[in-house]
mmCIF file of C-alpha atoms in Angstrom:
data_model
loop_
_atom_site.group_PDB
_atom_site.id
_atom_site.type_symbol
_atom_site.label_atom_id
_atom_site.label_comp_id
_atom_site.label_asym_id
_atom_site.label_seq_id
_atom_site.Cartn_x
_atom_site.Cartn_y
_atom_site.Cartn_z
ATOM 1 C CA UNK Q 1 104.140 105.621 89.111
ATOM 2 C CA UNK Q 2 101.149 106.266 91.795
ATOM 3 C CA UNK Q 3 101.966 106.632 95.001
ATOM 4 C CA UNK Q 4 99.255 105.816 97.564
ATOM 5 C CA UNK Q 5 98.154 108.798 99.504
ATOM 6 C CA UNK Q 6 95.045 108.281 101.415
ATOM 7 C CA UNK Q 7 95.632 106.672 104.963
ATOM 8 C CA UNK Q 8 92.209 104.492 104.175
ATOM 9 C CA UNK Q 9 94.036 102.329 101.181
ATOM 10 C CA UNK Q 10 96.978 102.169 103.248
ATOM 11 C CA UNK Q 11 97.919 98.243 103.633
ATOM 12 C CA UNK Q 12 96.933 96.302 106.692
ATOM 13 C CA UNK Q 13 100.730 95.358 106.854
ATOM 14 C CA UNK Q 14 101.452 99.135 106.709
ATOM 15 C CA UNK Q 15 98.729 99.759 109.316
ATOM 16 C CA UNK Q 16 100.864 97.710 111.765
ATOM 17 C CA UNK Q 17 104.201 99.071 111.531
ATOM 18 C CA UNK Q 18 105.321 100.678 114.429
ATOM 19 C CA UNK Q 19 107.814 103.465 112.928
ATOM 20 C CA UNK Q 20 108.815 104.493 116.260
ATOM 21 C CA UNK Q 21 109.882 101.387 117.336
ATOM 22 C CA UNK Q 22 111.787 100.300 114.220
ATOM 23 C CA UNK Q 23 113.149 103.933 114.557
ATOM 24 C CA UNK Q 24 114.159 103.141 118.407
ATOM 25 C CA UNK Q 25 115.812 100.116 117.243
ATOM 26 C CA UNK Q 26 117.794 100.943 114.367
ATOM 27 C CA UNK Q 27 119.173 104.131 116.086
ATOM 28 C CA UNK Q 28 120.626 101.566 119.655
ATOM 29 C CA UNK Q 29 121.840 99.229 117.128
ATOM 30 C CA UNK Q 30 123.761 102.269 115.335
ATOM 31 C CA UNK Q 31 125.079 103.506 119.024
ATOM 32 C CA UNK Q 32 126.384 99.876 119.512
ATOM 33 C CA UNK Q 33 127.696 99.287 116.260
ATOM 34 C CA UNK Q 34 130.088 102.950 116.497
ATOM 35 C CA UNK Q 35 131.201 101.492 120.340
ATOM 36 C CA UNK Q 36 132.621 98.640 118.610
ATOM 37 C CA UNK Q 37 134.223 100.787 115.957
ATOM 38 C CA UNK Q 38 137.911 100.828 115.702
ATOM 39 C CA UNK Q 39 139.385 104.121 117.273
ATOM 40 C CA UNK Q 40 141.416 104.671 114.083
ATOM 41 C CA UNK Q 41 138.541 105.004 112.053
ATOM 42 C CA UNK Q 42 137.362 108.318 110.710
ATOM 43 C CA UNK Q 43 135.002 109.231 114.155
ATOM 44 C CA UNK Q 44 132.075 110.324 111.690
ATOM 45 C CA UNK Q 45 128.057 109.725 113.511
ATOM 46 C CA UNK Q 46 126.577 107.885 110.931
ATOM 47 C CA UNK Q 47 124.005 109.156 109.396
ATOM 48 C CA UNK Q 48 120.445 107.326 108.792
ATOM 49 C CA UNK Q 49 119.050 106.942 105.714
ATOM 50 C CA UNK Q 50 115.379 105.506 105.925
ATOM 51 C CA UNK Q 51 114.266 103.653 102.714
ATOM 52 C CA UNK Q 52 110.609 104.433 102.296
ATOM 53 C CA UNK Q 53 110.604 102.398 98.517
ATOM 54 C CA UNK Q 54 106.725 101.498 97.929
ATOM 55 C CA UNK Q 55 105.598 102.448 101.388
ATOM 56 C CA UNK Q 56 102.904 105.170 102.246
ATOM 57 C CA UNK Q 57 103.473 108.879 102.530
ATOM 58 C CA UNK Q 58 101.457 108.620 105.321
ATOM 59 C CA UNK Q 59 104.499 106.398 106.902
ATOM 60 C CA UNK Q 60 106.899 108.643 106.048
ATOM 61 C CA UNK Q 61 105.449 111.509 107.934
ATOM 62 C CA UNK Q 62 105.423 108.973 111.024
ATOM 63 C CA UNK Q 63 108.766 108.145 110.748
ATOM 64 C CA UNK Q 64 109.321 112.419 110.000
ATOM 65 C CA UNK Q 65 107.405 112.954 113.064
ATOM 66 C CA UNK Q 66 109.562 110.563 115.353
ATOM 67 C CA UNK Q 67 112.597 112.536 114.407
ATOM 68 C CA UNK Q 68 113.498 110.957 111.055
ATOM 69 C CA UNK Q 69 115.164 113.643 108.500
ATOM 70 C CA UNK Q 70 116.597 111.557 105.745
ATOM 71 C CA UNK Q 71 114.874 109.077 103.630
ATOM 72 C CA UNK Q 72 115.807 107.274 100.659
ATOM 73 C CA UNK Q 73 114.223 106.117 97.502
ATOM 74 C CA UNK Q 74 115.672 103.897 94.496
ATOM 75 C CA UNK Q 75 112.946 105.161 91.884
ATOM 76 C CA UNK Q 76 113.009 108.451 90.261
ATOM 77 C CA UNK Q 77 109.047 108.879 89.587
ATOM 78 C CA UNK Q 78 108.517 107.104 92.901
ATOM 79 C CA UNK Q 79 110.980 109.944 94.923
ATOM 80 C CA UNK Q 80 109.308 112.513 92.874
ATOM 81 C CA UNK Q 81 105.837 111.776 93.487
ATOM 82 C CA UNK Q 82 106.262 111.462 97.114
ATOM 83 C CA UNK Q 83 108.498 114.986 97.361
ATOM 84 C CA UNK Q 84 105.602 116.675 95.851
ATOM 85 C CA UNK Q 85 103.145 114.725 97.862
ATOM 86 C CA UNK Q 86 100.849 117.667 99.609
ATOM 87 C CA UNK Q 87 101.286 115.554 102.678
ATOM 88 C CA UNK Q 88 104.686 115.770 102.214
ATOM 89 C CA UNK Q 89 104.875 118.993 101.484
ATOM 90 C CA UNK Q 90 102.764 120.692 104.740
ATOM 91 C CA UNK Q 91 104.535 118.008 107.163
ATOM 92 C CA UNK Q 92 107.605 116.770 106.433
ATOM 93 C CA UNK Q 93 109.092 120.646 105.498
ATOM 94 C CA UNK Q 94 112.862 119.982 106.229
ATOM 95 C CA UNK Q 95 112.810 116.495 104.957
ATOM 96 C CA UNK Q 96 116.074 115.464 102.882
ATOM 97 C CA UNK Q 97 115.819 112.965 99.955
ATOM 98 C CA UNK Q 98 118.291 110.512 98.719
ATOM 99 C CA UNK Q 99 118.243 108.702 95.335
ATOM 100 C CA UNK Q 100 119.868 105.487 95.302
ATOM 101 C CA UNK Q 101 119.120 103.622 92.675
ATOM 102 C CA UNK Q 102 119.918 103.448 89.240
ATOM 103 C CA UNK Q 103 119.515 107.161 87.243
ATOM 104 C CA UNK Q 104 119.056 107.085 83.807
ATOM 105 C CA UNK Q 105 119.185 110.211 81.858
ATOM 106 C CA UNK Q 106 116.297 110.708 80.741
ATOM 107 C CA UNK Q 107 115.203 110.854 84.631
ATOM 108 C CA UNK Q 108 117.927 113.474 85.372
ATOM 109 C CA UNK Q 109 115.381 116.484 85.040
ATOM 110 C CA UNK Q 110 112.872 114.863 86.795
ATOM 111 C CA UNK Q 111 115.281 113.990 89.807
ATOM 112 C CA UNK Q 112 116.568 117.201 90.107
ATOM 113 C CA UNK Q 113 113.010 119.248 90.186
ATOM 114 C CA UNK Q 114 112.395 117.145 93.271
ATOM 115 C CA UNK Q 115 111.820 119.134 96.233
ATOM 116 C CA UNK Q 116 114.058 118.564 99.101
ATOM 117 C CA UNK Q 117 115.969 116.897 97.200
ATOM 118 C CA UNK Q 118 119.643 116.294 99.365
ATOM 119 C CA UNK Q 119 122.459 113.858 97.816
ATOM 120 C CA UNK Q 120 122.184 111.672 94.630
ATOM 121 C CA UNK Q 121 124.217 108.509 95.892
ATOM 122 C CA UNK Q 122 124.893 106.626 92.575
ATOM 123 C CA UNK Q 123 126.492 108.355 90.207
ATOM 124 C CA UNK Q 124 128.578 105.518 87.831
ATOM 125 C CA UNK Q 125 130.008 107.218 84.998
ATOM 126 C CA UNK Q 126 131.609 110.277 84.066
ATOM 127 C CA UNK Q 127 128.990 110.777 81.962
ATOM 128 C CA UNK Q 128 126.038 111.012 84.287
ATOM 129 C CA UNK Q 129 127.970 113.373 86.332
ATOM 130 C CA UNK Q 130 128.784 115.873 83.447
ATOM 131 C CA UNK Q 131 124.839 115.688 82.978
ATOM 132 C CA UNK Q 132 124.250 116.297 86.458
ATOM 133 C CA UNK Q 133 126.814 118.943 86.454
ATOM 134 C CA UNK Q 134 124.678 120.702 83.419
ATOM 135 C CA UNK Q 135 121.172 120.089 84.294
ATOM 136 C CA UNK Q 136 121.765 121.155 87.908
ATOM 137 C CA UNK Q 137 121.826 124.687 87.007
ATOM 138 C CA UNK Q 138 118.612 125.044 86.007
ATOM 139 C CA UNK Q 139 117.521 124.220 89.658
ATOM 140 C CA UNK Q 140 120.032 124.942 92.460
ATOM 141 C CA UNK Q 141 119.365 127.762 94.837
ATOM 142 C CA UNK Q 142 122.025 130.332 94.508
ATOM 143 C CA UNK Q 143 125.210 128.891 94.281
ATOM 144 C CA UNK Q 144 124.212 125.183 95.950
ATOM 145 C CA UNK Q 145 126.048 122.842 94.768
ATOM 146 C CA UNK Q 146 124.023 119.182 94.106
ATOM 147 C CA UNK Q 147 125.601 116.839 96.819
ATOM 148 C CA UNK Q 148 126.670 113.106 95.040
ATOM 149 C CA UNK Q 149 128.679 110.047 95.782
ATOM 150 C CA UNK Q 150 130.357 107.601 93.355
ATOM 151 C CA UNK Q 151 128.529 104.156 93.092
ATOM 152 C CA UNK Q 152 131.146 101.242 93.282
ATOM 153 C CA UNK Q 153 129.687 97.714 92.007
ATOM 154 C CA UNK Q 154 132.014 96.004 94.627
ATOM 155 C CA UNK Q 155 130.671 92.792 94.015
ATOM 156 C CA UNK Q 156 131.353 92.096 90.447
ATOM 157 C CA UNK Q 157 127.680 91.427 89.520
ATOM 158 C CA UNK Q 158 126.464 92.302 86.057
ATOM 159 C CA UNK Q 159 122.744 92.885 87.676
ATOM 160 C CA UNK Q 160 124.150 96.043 89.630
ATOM 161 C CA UNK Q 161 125.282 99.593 88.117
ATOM 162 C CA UNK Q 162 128.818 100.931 89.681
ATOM 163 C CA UNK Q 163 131.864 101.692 88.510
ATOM 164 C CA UNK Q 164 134.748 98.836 88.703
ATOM 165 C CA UNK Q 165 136.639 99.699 91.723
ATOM 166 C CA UNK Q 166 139.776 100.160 89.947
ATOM 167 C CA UNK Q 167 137.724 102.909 87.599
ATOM 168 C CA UNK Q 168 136.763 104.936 91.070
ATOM 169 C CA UNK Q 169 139.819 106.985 91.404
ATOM 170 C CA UNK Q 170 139.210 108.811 87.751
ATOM 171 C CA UNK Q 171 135.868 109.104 88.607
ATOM 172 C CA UNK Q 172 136.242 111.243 91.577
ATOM 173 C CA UNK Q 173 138.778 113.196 89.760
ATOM 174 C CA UNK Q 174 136.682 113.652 86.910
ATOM 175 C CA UNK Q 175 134.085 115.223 89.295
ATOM 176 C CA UNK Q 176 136.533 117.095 91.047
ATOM 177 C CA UNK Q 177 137.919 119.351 88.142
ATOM 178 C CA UNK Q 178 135.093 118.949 85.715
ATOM 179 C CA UNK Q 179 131.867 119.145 87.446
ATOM 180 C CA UNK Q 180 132.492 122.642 89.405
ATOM 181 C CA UNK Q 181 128.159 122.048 90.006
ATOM 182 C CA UNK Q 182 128.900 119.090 92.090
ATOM 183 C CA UNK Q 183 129.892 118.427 95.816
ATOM 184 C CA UNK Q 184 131.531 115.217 95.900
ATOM 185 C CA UNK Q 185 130.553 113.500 99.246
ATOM 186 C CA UNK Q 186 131.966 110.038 98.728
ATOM 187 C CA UNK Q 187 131.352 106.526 97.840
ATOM 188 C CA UNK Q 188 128.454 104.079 97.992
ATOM 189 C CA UNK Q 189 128.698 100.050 97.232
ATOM 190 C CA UNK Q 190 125.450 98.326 97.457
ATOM 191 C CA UNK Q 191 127.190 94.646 97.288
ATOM 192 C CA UNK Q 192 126.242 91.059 98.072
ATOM 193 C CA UNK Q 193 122.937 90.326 99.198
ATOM 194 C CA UNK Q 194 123.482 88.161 102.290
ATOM 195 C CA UNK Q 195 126.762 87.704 102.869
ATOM 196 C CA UNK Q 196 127.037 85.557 105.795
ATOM 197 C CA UNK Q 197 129.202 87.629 108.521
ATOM 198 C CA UNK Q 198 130.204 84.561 110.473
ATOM 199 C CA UNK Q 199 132.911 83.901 107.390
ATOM 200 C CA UNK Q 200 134.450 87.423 108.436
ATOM 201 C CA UNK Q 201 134.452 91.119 107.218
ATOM 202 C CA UNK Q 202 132.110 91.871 104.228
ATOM 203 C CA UNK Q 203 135.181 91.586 101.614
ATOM 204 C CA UNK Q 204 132.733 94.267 99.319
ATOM 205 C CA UNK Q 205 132.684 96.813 102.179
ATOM 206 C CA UNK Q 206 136.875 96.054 102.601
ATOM 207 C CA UNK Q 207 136.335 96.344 98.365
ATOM 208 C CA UNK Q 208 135.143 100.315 99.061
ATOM 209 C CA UNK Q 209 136.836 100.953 102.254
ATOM 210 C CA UNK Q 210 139.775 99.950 100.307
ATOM 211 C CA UNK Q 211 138.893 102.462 97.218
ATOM 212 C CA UNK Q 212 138.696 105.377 99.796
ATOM 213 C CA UNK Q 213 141.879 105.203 100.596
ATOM 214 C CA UNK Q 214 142.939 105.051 97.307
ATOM 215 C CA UNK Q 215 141.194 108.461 96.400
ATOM 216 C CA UNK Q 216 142.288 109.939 99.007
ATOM 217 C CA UNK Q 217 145.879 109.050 98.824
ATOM 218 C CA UNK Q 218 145.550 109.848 94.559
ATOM 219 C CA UNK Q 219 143.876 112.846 95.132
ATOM 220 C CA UNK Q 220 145.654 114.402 97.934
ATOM 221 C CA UNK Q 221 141.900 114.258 100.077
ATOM 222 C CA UNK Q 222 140.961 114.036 103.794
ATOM 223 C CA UNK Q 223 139.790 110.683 104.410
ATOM 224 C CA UNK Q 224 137.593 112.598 106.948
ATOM 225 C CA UNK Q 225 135.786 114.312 103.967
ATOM 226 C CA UNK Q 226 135.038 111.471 102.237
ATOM 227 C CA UNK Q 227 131.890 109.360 103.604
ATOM 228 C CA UNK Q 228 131.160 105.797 102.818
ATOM 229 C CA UNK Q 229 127.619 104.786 101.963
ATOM 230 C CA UNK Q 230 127.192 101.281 102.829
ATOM 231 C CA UNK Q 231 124.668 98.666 105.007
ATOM 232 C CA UNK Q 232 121.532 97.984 104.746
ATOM 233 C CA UNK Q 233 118.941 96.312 107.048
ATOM 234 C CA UNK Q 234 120.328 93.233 107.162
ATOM 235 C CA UNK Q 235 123.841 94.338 107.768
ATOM 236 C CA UNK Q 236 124.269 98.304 108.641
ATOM 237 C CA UNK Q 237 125.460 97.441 112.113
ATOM 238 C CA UNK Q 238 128.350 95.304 110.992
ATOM 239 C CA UNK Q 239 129.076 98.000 107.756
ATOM 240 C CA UNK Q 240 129.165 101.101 111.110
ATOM 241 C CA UNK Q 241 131.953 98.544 112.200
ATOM 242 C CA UNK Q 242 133.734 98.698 109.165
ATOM 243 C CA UNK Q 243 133.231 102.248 108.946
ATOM 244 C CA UNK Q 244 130.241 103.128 107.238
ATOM 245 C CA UNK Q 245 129.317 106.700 107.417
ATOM 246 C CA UNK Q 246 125.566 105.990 105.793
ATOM 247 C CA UNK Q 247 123.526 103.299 106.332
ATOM 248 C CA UNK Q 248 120.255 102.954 103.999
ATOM 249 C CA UNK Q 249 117.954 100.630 106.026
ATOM 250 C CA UNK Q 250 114.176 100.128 104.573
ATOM 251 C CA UNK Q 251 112.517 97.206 106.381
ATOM 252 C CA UNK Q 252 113.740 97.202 109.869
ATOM 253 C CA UNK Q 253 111.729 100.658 110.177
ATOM 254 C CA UNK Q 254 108.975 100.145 107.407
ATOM 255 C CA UNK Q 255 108.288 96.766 107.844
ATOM 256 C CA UNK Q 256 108.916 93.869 105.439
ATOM 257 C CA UNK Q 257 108.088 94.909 100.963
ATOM 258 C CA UNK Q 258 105.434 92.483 99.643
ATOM 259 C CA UNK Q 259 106.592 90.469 97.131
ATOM 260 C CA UNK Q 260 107.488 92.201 93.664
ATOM 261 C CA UNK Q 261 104.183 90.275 91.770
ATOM 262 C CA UNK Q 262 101.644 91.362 94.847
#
């Protein structure tokens, strides 16, 4: 996949994006959004995750420059590409990169040689993680450990990878004696595209809240010490509510994807 890399064939929808702004925005709306968080919630800052999927390098260095350290993509040629980016590379030095979409295996080699390369967020079968587990040792520094979450498919839908919620617990455990390589961080849901908050809670984000505290409770684990990856532009400030510890939020900072056949 080619990533665009001179700031001349940058889009004029790109060229208008004010990173700074979106930046400003998302980060009140965050602040709000923990206010309103109940007290008996894990009291974890949540942490940012901006989705730079098919924008610019050159925007990512903005959005680097305005304070921005972790950034999210859902392609593994596209995250590599833009890790390696030169631009990258000279600027953007202690940037942290999170994969979050779909890894096949074939891709795990690639993923992993990505510099700056922080937290793989959807790993959905025991399998993946034993490969992960493997592979990672050709590449860690020292004694790192590769830092991944458990991908839940909350909603049911055939059209999105996850493990079945009641599958989770096994999972985690799995990882937890098996995959000494690892560091599990916690769960991630992507769920319903959508939902309409007016009807009440998000009942995929209860779905994962919900599997925490199973894991936790199984597995004899702080529920401090295990993060919840969940909310996206549309949503994040509602999923913060919930308790969210990650939010992955693309467009409110990037401005709005073309369509998928521009």
């Amino acid at each position: 996949m080619r990533i665009i890399k001179s700031s001349v064939m940058t889009s004029e929808v790109d060229a208008k994006v004010d990173i700074m702004y979106g930046l400003k925005t998302v980060l009140s709306q965050i602040e709000i959004a923990v206010a309103r968080r109940s007290k008996d919630l894990p009291q974890i800052a949540p942490r940012l995750v901006a989705v730079s999927k098919i924008k610019p390098v050159e925007l990512i260095v903005e959005a680097y420059n305005a304070g921005q350290r972790h950034f999210g993509e859902n392609y593994v040629n596209e995250l590599s590409d833009k890790a390696s980016d030169p631009l990258i590379l000279e600027k953007c030095k202690d940037i942290k990169w999170h994969f979050i979409g779909h890894l096949q295996t074939n891709k795990i080699n690639k993923l992993l040689g990505s510099p700056g390369l922080f937290m793989v967020e959807t790993v959905d079968s025991e399998k993946l993680a034993d490969n992960l587990n493997k592979q990672w040792l050709k590449y860690r520094k020292e004694k790192e450990r590769l830092r991944v979450m458990v991908q839940v498919n909350t909603s049911g839908e055939q059209a999105k990878s996850g493990l079945e919620p009641l599958e989770t617990t096994k999972a985690v455990e799995h990882i937890l004696e098996n995959c000494p390589n690892l560091d599990f961080q916690g769960l991630m849901t992507i769920g319903q595209y959508d939902y309409d908050i007016t009807k009440g809670p998000n009942p995929d984000y209860l779905c994962l809240i919900k599997c925490r505290q199973e894991v936790c409770e199984k597995l004899n684990l702080d529920i401090k010490d295990v993060e919840l990856s969940m909310g996206m532009s549309s949503d994040f400030a509602h999923a913060i509510e919930l308790g969210a510890t990650t939010v992955r939020v693309g467009s409110t900072i990037f401005g709005a994807r073309p369509p998928k056949n521009s």
